[in-house]
Amino acid sequence: MSGFTVLAEGLAFPEGPVVMPGGSLVVTEIARGCLTLIDSTGKVTRLADTGGGPNGAARGPDGFLYVCNNGGFSWDQSAGLKPVGRAGDNAGGRIQRVHPETGKVETLYDRCGDVALSAPNDLVFDAHGGFYFTDHGHRQERQLQFGAVFYAKADGSDIAEVAFPLIGPNGIGLSPDGRTLYVAETSSGRLWGYGVLEPGRLNRPDWPSPTGGDLVAGLSGFHRYDSLAVEAGGNIAIATLRFGGIDVVSPSGELVERIDMPDPYTTNICFGGEAHRTAYITLSSTGCLVSMPWARQGLPVS
């Protein structure tokens, strides 16, 4: 795999690419607090104002867009754009639902029982219409807030914590058969796997497991993991910070392929196009959405 096409530039820390019916794409712009539509001609228009920091996104089975909003970051603009901590006006994290045509935004969840959501990051729908999402937590000076994984119903009626604690959980995805939930930790650079017993209930391996999951991959060097997407054959493609690129690992943890990208904040990847053989990747600090051919078939997008 080599070469990519720039589909959009000038975005303010884009993440969460979603392939829409008809071939247009939606990305979040964390630093602008909005969702942005990029049509097949490359025209860029604002779809919705979410406020805060819209991060990961997915199209639900009902056709609505579901957004993990981290509440907003503060930024360093000395060399590109990069997040450096929680924004001073951060009002807390939430899960939002956005109408794909009108841009109407509603909040589905901002807490789970007595636990307020901190920094929801990424989400994936299962075959039953519910979704798993990561809450990354925040780090502020000497304080580190642990993260978690939650499972929620798309109608806003129920939410439950299913995995805790994690250190900076970020990307999340399901194996092709839906029996394994993958969670990528940014701070540790590790990929964890959880057996799915039933919707919203995960298998927990014997102690001691620091996250409650089984270690799938922890590559040598400091690969800071961000979002991920799963191929139809089961390999996991993980966007990687610092080194800037995509690590493709097998379900047993071997590095299958490394794809370098020209941005240390290579943050998200999703599959679409004919036979799901096109990868859409966000290069966040330089504000670009790019596409590239993918030799293997990706999982169908929602």
Short mmCIF file of N, CA, C and O in Angstrom, two decimals, residues 79-204:
data_model
loop_
_atom_site.label_atom_id
_atom_site.label_comp_id
_atom_site.label_asym_id
_atom_site.label_seq_id
_atom_site.Cartn_x
_atom_site.Cartn_y
_atom_site.Cartn_z
N ALA A 79 3.37 24.07 16.47
CA ALA A 79 3.80 23.25 15.33
C ALA A 79 2.62 22.39 14.92
O ALA A 79 2.46 21.26 15.40
N GLY A 80 1.76 22.92 14.06
CA GLY A 80 0.51 22.25 13.78
C GLY A 80 -0.44 22.47 14.94
O GLY A 80 -0.31 23.44 15.69
N LEU A 81 -1.37 21.58 15.11
CA LEU A 81 -2.36 21.69 16.17
C LEU A 81 -2.34 20.42 16.99
O LEU A 81 -2.43 19.32 16.44
N LYS A 82 -2.20 20.54 18.29
CA LYS A 82 -2.23 19.35 19.13
C LYS A 82 -2.89 19.67 20.46
O LYS A 82 -2.74 20.76 21.01
N PRO A 83 -3.68 18.71 21.00
CA PRO A 83 -4.33 18.91 22.29
C PRO A 83 -3.33 18.80 23.43
O PRO A 83 -2.42 17.96 23.39
N VAL A 84 -3.49 19.64 24.44
CA VAL A 84 -2.56 19.63 25.58
C VAL A 84 -3.26 19.47 26.92
O VAL A 84 -2.61 19.48 27.96
N GLY A 85 -4.57 19.31 26.92
CA GLY A 85 -5.26 19.11 28.18
C GLY A 85 -6.71 19.53 28.08
O GLY A 85 -7.20 19.93 27.01
N ARG A 86 -7.37 19.43 29.16
CA ARG A 86 -8.79 19.77 29.24
C ARG A 86 -8.97 21.28 29.13
O ARG A 86 -8.25 22.05 29.76
N ALA A 87 -9.93 21.71 28.34
CA ALA A 87 -10.21 23.14 28.18
C ALA A 87 -10.75 23.73 29.48
O ALA A 87 -11.43 23.05 30.26
N GLY A 88 -10.46 24.99 29.69
CA GLY A 88 -10.93 25.65 30.89
C GLY A 88 -12.44 25.73 30.97
O GLY A 88 -13.01 25.74 32.07
N ASP A 89 -13.13 25.75 29.82
CA ASP A 89 -14.59 25.83 29.81
C ASP A 89 -15.23 24.48 29.54
O ASP A 89 -16.42 24.41 29.17
N ASN A 90 -14.46 23.39 29.71
CA ASN A 90 -14.99 22.04 29.50
C ASN A 90 -16.12 21.78 30.49
O ASN A 90 -15.92 21.82 31.70
N ALA A 91 -17.32 21.50 29.94
CA ALA A 91 -18.49 21.29 30.79
C ALA A 91 -18.79 19.81 31.01
O ALA A 91 -19.85 19.47 31.54
N GLY A 92 -17.85 18.93 30.63
CA GLY A 92 -18.06 17.51 30.83
C GLY A 92 -18.34 16.79 29.53
O GLY A 92 -18.69 17.39 28.51
N GLY A 93 -18.17 15.48 29.56
CA GLY A 93 -18.37 14.67 28.36
C GLY A 93 -19.81 14.26 28.18
O GLY A 93 -20.60 14.25 29.13
N ARG A 94 -20.15 13.89 26.93
CA ARG A 94 -21.50 13.42 26.65
C ARG A 94 -21.52 12.64 25.34
O ARG A 94 -20.62 12.76 24.51
N ILE A 95 -22.58 11.85 25.19
CA ILE A 95 -22.87 11.17 23.94
C ILE A 95 -24.02 11.93 23.27
O ILE A 95 -25.06 12.15 23.88
N GLN A 96 -23.79 12.30 22.01
CA GLN A 96 -24.78 13.09 21.28
C GLN A 96 -25.28 12.34 20.06
O GLN A 96 -24.56 11.52 19.48
N ARG A 97 -26.52 12.66 19.69
CA ARG A 97 -27.10 12.11 18.45
C ARG A 97 -27.42 13.29 17.53
O ARG A 97 -28.02 14.28 17.96
N VAL A 98 -26.99 13.16 16.26
CA VAL A 98 -27.12 14.26 15.31
C VAL A 98 -27.93 13.81 14.10
O VAL A 98 -27.65 12.76 13.50
N HIS A 99 -28.92 14.61 13.74
CA HIS A 99 -29.70 14.32 12.54
C HIS A 99 -28.83 14.61 11.32
O HIS A 99 -28.27 15.71 11.20
N PRO A 100 -28.68 13.65 10.41
CA PRO A 100 -27.72 13.81 9.31
C PRO A 100 -28.14 14.84 8.26
O PRO A 100 -27.30 15.24 7.44
N GLU A 101 -29.38 15.27 8.26
CA GLU A 101 -29.83 16.25 7.27
C GLU A 101 -30.05 17.62 7.89
O GLU A 101 -29.64 18.64 7.32
N THR A 102 -30.69 17.68 9.05
CA THR A 102 -30.98 18.97 9.67
C THR A 102 -29.85 19.48 10.56
O THR A 102 -29.78 20.67 10.86
N GLY A 103 -28.97 18.56 11.03
CA GLY A 103 -27.92 18.95 11.95
C GLY A 103 -28.39 19.14 13.38
O GLY A 103 -27.61 19.59 14.23
N LYS A 104 -29.62 18.78 13.67
CA LYS A 104 -30.13 18.90 15.04
C LYS A 104 -29.32 18.00 15.97
O LYS A 104 -29.08 16.83 15.67
N VAL A 105 -28.92 18.54 17.13
CA VAL A 105 -28.08 17.82 18.08
C VAL A 105 -28.86 17.60 19.37
O VAL A 105 -29.47 18.54 19.91
N GLU A 106 -28.84 16.39 19.87
CA GLU A 106 -29.43 16.10 21.18
C GLU A 106 -28.45 15.28 22.00
O GLU A 106 -27.67 14.49 21.47
N THR A 107 -28.48 15.47 23.30
CA THR A 107 -27.62 14.71 24.21
C THR A 107 -28.36 13.48 24.71
O THR A 107 -29.46 13.59 25.26
N LEU A 108 -27.77 12.31 24.50
CA LEU A 108 -28.37 11.06 24.97
C LEU A 108 -27.91 10.71 26.37
O LEU A 108 -28.72 10.28 27.22
N TYR A 109 -26.60 10.87 26.64
CA TYR A 109 -26.03 10.50 27.93
C TYR A 109 -24.96 11.50 28.33
O TYR A 109 -24.16 11.93 27.49
N ASP A 110 -24.95 11.87 29.60
CA ASP A 110 -23.82 12.62 30.14
C ASP A 110 -23.31 12.00 31.44
O ASP A 110 -22.42 12.52 32.08
N ARG A 111 -23.89 10.86 31.78
CA ARG A 111 -23.47 10.14 32.98
C ARG A 111 -23.95 8.69 32.91
O ARG A 111 -24.82 8.34 32.10
N CYS A 112 -23.38 7.87 33.76
CA CYS A 112 -23.82 6.49 33.94
C CYS A 112 -24.08 6.32 35.43
O CYS A 112 -23.14 6.17 36.22
N GLY A 113 -25.32 6.39 35.83
CA GLY A 113 -25.64 6.36 37.26
C GLY A 113 -25.05 7.57 37.95
O GLY A 113 -25.27 8.71 37.55
N ASP A 114 -24.23 7.30 38.97
CA ASP A 114 -23.61 8.39 39.72
C ASP A 114 -22.29 8.86 39.09
O ASP A 114 -21.67 9.79 39.60
N VAL A 115 -21.86 8.20 38.02
CA VAL A 115 -20.58 8.53 37.40
C VAL A 115 -20.79 9.45 36.20
O VAL A 115 -21.43 9.06 35.21
N ALA A 116 -20.26 10.65 36.27
CA ALA A 116 -20.35 11.57 35.14
C ALA A 116 -19.37 11.15 34.06
O ALA A 116 -18.24 10.73 34.35
N LEU A 117 -19.80 11.24 32.81
CA LEU A 117 -18.89 10.96 31.70
C LEU A 117 -17.83 12.05 31.65
O LEU A 117 -18.12 13.22 31.82
N SER A 118 -16.60 11.65 31.39
CA SER A 118 -15.48 12.58 31.42
C SER A 118 -15.07 13.03 30.02
O SER A 118 -15.17 14.21 29.67
N ALA A 119 -14.60 12.09 29.21
CA ALA A 119 -14.10 12.43 27.87
C ALA A 119 -14.40 11.29 26.90
O ALA A 119 -13.48 10.59 26.45
N PRO A 120 -15.67 11.05 26.55
CA PRO A 120 -15.98 10.01 25.58
C PRO A 120 -15.17 10.21 24.31
O PRO A 120 -15.02 11.33 23.82
N ASN A 121 -14.64 9.09 23.77
CA ASN A 121 -13.66 9.20 22.71
C ASN A 121 -14.07 8.53 21.41
O ASN A 121 -13.96 9.11 20.34
N ASP A 122 -14.50 7.27 21.47
CA ASP A 122 -14.79 6.54 20.24
C ASP A 122 -15.86 5.51 20.53
O ASP A 122 -16.05 5.09 21.69
N LEU A 123 -16.56 5.05 19.48
CA LEU A 123 -17.68 4.13 19.68
C LEU A 123 -17.81 3.17 18.51
O LEU A 123 -17.32 3.43 17.40
N VAL A 124 -18.50 2.05 18.78
CA VAL A 124 -18.78 1.06 17.74
C VAL A 124 -20.13 0.43 18.04
O VAL A 124 -20.45 0.10 19.19
N PHE A 125 -20.96 0.29 17.01
CA PHE A 125 -22.25 -0.36 17.14
C PHE A 125 -22.09 -1.87 16.99
O PHE A 125 -21.25 -2.34 16.21
N ASP A 126 -22.92 -2.62 17.71
CA ASP A 126 -22.94 -4.07 17.53
C ASP A 126 -24.14 -4.46 16.67
O ASP A 126 -24.91 -3.60 16.22
N ALA A 127 -24.30 -5.75 16.43
CA ALA A 127 -25.37 -6.23 15.56
C ALA A 127 -26.74 -6.12 16.21
O ALA A 127 -27.76 -6.34 15.53
N HIS A 128 -26.78 -5.77 17.49
CA HIS A 128 -28.05 -5.68 18.21
C HIS A 128 -28.55 -4.25 18.32
O HIS A 128 -29.59 -4.00 18.95
N GLY A 129 -27.82 -3.30 17.73
CA GLY A 129 -28.27 -1.91 17.72
C GLY A 129 -27.79 -1.08 18.88
O GLY A 129 -28.07 0.12 18.94
N GLY A 130 -27.08 -1.67 19.83
CA GLY A 130 -26.46 -0.90 20.90
C GLY A 130 -25.03 -0.55 20.52
O GLY A 130 -24.52 -0.98 19.47
N PHE A 131 -24.37 0.22 21.36
CA PHE A 131 -22.99 0.60 21.04
C PHE A 131 -22.11 0.62 22.28
O PHE A 131 -22.56 0.93 23.39
N TYR A 132 -20.86 0.24 22.06
CA TYR A 132 -19.81 0.36 23.07
C TYR A 132 -19.06 1.66 22.83
O TYR A 132 -18.86 2.05 21.67
N PHE A 133 -18.65 2.34 23.89
CA PHE A 133 -17.82 3.52 23.70
C PHE A 133 -16.78 3.63 24.81
O PHE A 133 -16.98 3.14 25.92
N THR A 134 -15.67 4.25 24.44
CA THR A 134 -14.60 4.49 25.40
C THR A 134 -14.75 5.87 26.02
O THR A 134 -15.16 6.82 25.36
N ASP A 135 -14.42 5.96 27.29
CA ASP A 135 -14.28 7.26 27.98
C ASP A 135 -12.82 7.36 28.36
O ASP A 135 -12.33 6.64 29.23
N HIS A 136 -12.12 8.26 27.68
CA HIS A 136 -10.66 8.35 27.78
C HIS A 136 -10.20 8.86 29.13
O HIS A 136 -9.12 8.50 29.61
N GLY A 137 -11.02 9.69 29.79
CA GLY A 137 -10.56 10.38 30.99
C GLY A 137 -9.66 11.54 30.62
O GLY A 137 -9.31 11.74 29.46
N HIS A 138 -9.28 12.34 31.61
CA HIS A 138 -8.40 13.48 31.37
C HIS A 138 -7.15 13.39 32.25
O HIS A 138 -7.20 12.82 33.35
N ARG A 139 -6.07 13.96 31.75
CA ARG A 139 -4.87 14.14 32.56
C ARG A 139 -4.64 15.63 32.72
O ARG A 139 -4.63 16.38 31.76
N GLN A 140 -4.48 16.05 33.95
CA GLN A 140 -4.28 17.47 34.24
C GLN A 140 -3.15 17.60 35.24
O GLN A 140 -3.28 17.21 36.40
N GLU A 141 -2.02 18.13 34.76
CA GLU A 141 -0.83 18.29 35.60
C GLU A 141 -0.49 16.97 36.27
O GLU A 141 -0.15 16.00 35.60
N ARG A 142 -0.58 16.83 37.58
CA ARG A 142 -0.19 15.60 38.27
C ARG A 142 -1.36 14.63 38.47
O ARG A 142 -1.17 13.57 39.07
N GLN A 143 -2.50 14.96 37.99
CA GLN A 143 -3.67 14.12 38.21
C GLN A 143 -4.03 13.36 36.93
O GLN A 143 -4.09 13.94 35.84
N LEU A 144 -4.27 12.05 37.08
CA LEU A 144 -4.67 11.19 35.97
C LEU A 144 -6.01 10.55 36.31
O LEU A 144 -6.16 9.91 37.35
N GLN A 145 -6.96 10.74 35.43
CA GLN A 145 -8.29 10.17 35.62
C GLN A 145 -8.39 8.87 34.81
O GLN A 145 -8.15 8.87 33.60
N PHE A 146 -8.70 7.78 35.47
CA PHE A 146 -8.83 6.52 34.76
C PHE A 146 -10.00 6.57 33.79
O PHE A 146 -10.98 7.29 34.00
N GLY A 147 -9.89 5.77 32.73
CA GLY A 147 -10.95 5.66 31.74
C GLY A 147 -11.73 4.38 31.89
O GLY A 147 -11.45 3.54 32.76
N ALA A 148 -12.73 4.22 31.02
CA ALA A 148 -13.63 3.06 31.11
C ALA A 148 -14.26 2.81 29.75
O ALA A 148 -14.13 3.60 28.81
N VAL A 149 -14.93 1.65 29.66
CA VAL A 149 -15.74 1.32 28.50
C VAL A 149 -17.18 1.18 28.97
O VAL A 149 -17.45 0.58 30.01
N PHE A 150 -18.11 1.74 28.17
CA PHE A 150 -19.53 1.67 28.48
C PHE A 150 -20.29 1.02 27.33
O PHE A 150 -19.81 1.01 26.19
N TYR A 151 -21.47 0.51 27.64
CA TYR A 151 -22.39 0.01 26.63
C TYR A 151 -23.71 0.74 26.79
O TYR A 151 -24.21 0.90 27.91
N ALA A 152 -24.25 1.21 25.67
CA ALA A 152 -25.47 2.03 25.75
C ALA A 152 -26.44 1.66 24.64
O ALA A 152 -26.05 1.20 23.57
N LYS A 153 -27.70 1.90 24.90
CA LYS A 153 -28.74 1.73 23.89
C LYS A 153 -28.87 3.03 23.10
O LYS A 153 -28.73 4.13 23.64
N ALA A 154 -29.17 2.88 21.81
CA ALA A 154 -29.19 4.03 20.92
C ALA A 154 -30.38 4.96 21.17
O ALA A 154 -30.35 6.11 20.72
N ASP A 155 -31.39 4.50 21.89
CA ASP A 155 -32.54 5.37 22.15
C ASP A 155 -32.40 6.20 23.41
O ASP A 155 -33.32 6.91 23.81
N GLY A 156 -31.23 6.09 24.07
CA GLY A 156 -30.99 6.89 25.27
C GLY A 156 -31.58 6.33 26.54
O GLY A 156 -31.57 7.00 27.58
N SER A 157 -32.06 5.07 26.50
CA SER A 157 -32.79 4.52 27.64
C SER A 157 -31.94 3.79 28.66
O SER A 157 -32.38 3.58 29.80
N ASP A 158 -30.70 3.40 28.30
CA ASP A 158 -29.94 2.58 29.23
C ASP A 158 -28.46 2.66 28.92
O ASP A 158 -28.06 2.65 27.74
N ILE A 159 -27.63 2.73 29.97
CA ILE A 159 -26.18 2.77 29.83
C ILE A 159 -25.58 2.01 31.01
O ILE A 159 -26.10 2.05 32.12
N ALA A 160 -24.48 1.29 30.75
CA ALA A 160 -23.82 0.53 31.80
C ALA A 160 -22.31 0.55 31.59
O ALA A 160 -21.84 0.53 30.44
N GLU A 161 -21.55 0.59 32.67
CA GLU A 161 -20.10 0.47 32.59
C GLU A 161 -19.75 -1.00 32.46
O GLU A 161 -20.22 -1.82 33.25
N VAL A 162 -18.91 -1.34 31.47
CA VAL A 162 -18.61 -2.76 31.23
C VAL A 162 -17.13 -3.09 31.42
O VAL A 162 -16.79 -4.28 31.50
N ALA A 163 -16.25 -2.09 31.48
CA ALA A 163 -14.83 -2.36 31.72
C ALA A 163 -14.21 -1.15 32.41
O ALA A 163 -14.40 -0.01 31.97
N PHE A 164 -13.47 -1.41 33.49
CA PHE A 164 -12.80 -0.37 34.27
C PHE A 164 -11.79 -1.05 35.19
O PHE A 164 -12.06 -2.13 35.69
N PRO A 165 -10.60 -0.43 35.42
CA PRO A 165 -10.12 0.83 34.87
C PRO A 165 -9.24 0.60 33.64
O PRO A 165 -8.68 -0.48 33.46
N LEU A 166 -9.11 1.63 32.81
CA LEU A 166 -8.15 1.64 31.71
C LEU A 166 -7.39 2.96 31.76
O LEU A 166 -7.87 3.94 32.32
N ILE A 167 -6.21 2.96 31.12
CA ILE A 167 -5.38 4.17 31.09
C ILE A 167 -5.47 4.77 29.69
O ILE A 167 -4.80 4.33 28.77
N GLY A 168 -6.35 5.73 29.54
CA GLY A 168 -6.50 6.38 28.24
C GLY A 168 -7.11 5.52 27.16
O GLY A 168 -6.57 5.47 26.05
N PRO A 169 -8.24 4.82 27.41
CA PRO A 169 -8.85 4.02 26.34
C PRO A 169 -9.32 4.92 25.20
O PRO A 169 -9.90 5.98 25.41
N ASN A 170 -9.07 4.48 23.98
CA ASN A 170 -9.32 5.33 22.83
C ASN A 170 -10.10 4.56 21.77
O ASN A 170 -11.31 4.48 21.83
N GLY A 171 -9.41 3.95 20.79
CA GLY A 171 -10.10 3.24 19.72
C GLY A 171 -10.83 2.01 20.23
O GLY A 171 -10.42 1.36 21.19
N ILE A 172 -11.94 1.68 19.55
CA ILE A 172 -12.75 0.54 19.95
C ILE A 172 -13.37 -0.09 18.72
O ILE A 172 -13.74 0.61 17.77
N GLY A 173 -13.43 -1.42 18.69
CA GLY A 173 -14.00 -2.10 17.54
C GLY A 173 -14.36 -3.53 17.89
O GLY A 173 -13.90 -4.07 18.90
N LEU A 174 -15.15 -4.16 17.04
CA LEU A 174 -15.60 -5.54 17.23
C LEU A 174 -15.01 -6.43 16.14
O LEU A 174 -14.85 -6.02 14.99
N SER A 175 -14.70 -7.67 16.53
CA SER A 175 -14.26 -8.66 15.55
C SER A 175 -15.39 -8.94 14.57
O SER A 175 -16.56 -8.66 14.86
N PRO A 176 -15.09 -9.50 13.39
CA PRO A 176 -16.14 -9.75 12.40
C PRO A 176 -17.29 -10.59 12.92
O PRO A 176 -18.44 -10.39 12.50
N ASP A 177 -17.03 -11.52 13.83
CA ASP A 177 -18.11 -12.35 14.37
C ASP A 177 -18.78 -11.72 15.60
O ASP A 177 -19.72 -12.29 16.16
N GLY A 178 -18.30 -10.55 16.02
CA GLY A 178 -18.90 -9.85 17.15
C GLY A 178 -18.57 -10.44 18.50
O GLY A 178 -19.10 -9.98 19.52
N ARG A 179 -17.67 -11.41 18.56
CA ARG A 179 -17.40 -12.10 19.82
C ARG A 179 -16.25 -11.50 20.62
O ARG A 179 -16.02 -11.88 21.77
N THR A 180 -15.49 -10.59 20.00
CA THR A 180 -14.38 -9.95 20.70
C THR A 180 -14.47 -8.45 20.54
O THR A 180 -14.66 -7.95 19.43
N LEU A 181 -14.35 -7.75 21.66
CA LEU A 181 -14.30 -6.30 21.65
C LEU A 181 -12.85 -5.87 21.83
O LEU A 181 -12.19 -6.30 22.77
N TYR A 182 -12.36 -5.05 20.91
CA TYR A 182 -10.99 -4.55 20.98
C TYR A 182 -10.99 -3.12 21.50
O TYR A 182 -11.81 -2.29 21.07
N VAL A 183 -10.06 -2.84 22.41
CA VAL A 183 -9.92 -1.49 22.97
C VAL A 183 -8.44 -1.12 22.94
O VAL A 183 -7.59 -1.86 23.46
N ALA A 184 -8.13 0.02 22.34
CA ALA A 184 -6.76 0.51 22.26
C ALA A 184 -6.53 1.57 23.33
O ALA A 184 -7.31 2.52 23.45
N GLU A 185 -5.48 1.39 24.11
CA GLU A 185 -5.08 2.39 25.11
C GLU A 185 -4.00 3.30 24.51
O GLU A 185 -2.97 2.82 24.02
N THR A 186 -4.23 4.59 24.59
CA THR A 186 -3.24 5.53 24.07
C THR A 186 -2.02 5.59 24.98
O THR A 186 -0.87 5.51 24.51
N SER A 187 -2.23 5.76 26.26
CA SER A 187 -1.12 6.03 27.17
C SER A 187 -0.18 4.85 27.31
O SER A 187 1.04 5.03 27.44
N SER A 188 -0.69 3.63 27.26
CA SER A 188 0.16 2.44 27.39
C SER A 188 0.61 1.90 26.05
O SER A 188 1.55 1.10 25.99
N GLY A 189 -0.05 2.30 24.96
CA GLY A 189 0.28 1.75 23.66
C GLY A 189 -0.04 0.27 23.55
O GLY A 189 0.70 -0.49 22.91
N ARG A 190 -1.15 -0.13 24.13
CA ARG A 190 -1.53 -1.55 24.11
C ARG A 190 -2.94 -1.73 23.57
O ARG A 190 -3.79 -0.85 23.71
N LEU A 191 -3.15 -2.89 22.95
CA LEU A 191 -4.46 -3.27 22.44
C LEU A 191 -4.98 -4.41 23.29
O LEU A 191 -4.32 -5.44 23.44
N TRP A 192 -6.17 -4.23 23.85
CA TRP A 192 -6.78 -5.22 24.73
C TRP A 192 -7.98 -5.87 24.04
O TRP A 192 -8.66 -5.23 23.24
N GLY A 193 -8.25 -7.13 24.39
CA GLY A 193 -9.40 -7.85 23.86
C GLY A 193 -10.28 -8.36 24.99
O GLY A 193 -9.79 -8.82 26.02
N TYR A 194 -11.58 -8.24 24.78
CA TYR A 194 -12.57 -8.71 25.75
C TYR A 194 -13.54 -9.64 25.03
O TYR A 194 -14.09 -9.29 23.98
N GLY A 195 -13.78 -10.83 25.58
CA GLY A 195 -14.79 -11.70 25.04
C GLY A 195 -16.17 -11.15 25.29
O GLY A 195 -16.48 -10.73 26.42
N VAL A 196 -17.02 -11.13 24.28
CA VAL A 196 -18.39 -10.63 24.42
C VAL A 196 -19.30 -11.83 24.72
O VAL A 196 -19.47 -12.72 23.88
N LEU A 197 -19.88 -11.83 25.91
CA LEU A 197 -20.77 -12.92 26.31
C LEU A 197 -22.18 -12.69 25.79
O LEU A 197 -22.87 -13.63 25.38
N GLU A 198 -22.62 -11.46 25.82
CA GLU A 198 -23.91 -11.03 25.31
C GLU A 198 -23.84 -9.52 25.20
O GLU A 198 -22.88 -8.90 25.69
N PRO A 199 -24.80 -8.87 24.55
CA PRO A 199 -24.70 -7.42 24.39
C PRO A 199 -24.51 -6.71 25.74
O PRO A 199 -25.32 -6.86 26.66
N GLY A 200 -23.42 -6.00 25.86
CA GLY A 200 -23.15 -5.24 27.07
C GLY A 200 -22.60 -6.04 28.23
O GLY A 200 -22.49 -5.53 29.34
N ARG A 201 -22.20 -7.29 27.97
CA ARG A 201 -21.60 -8.10 29.04
C ARG A 201 -20.34 -8.76 28.51
O ARG A 201 -20.40 -9.51 27.53
N LEU A 202 -19.20 -8.45 29.15
CA LEU A 202 -17.90 -8.91 28.69
C LEU A 202 -17.33 -9.97 29.61
O LEU A 202 -17.55 -9.93 30.82
N ASN A 203 -16.60 -10.90 29.04
CA ASN A 203 -15.87 -11.88 29.82
C ASN A 203 -14.68 -11.21 30.50
O ASN A 203 -14.00 -10.38 29.91
N ARG A 204 -14.42 -11.56 31.73
CA ARG A 204 -13.29 -10.98 32.46
C ARG A 204 -12.31 -12.08 32.80
O ARG A 204 -12.64 -13.04 33.50
#
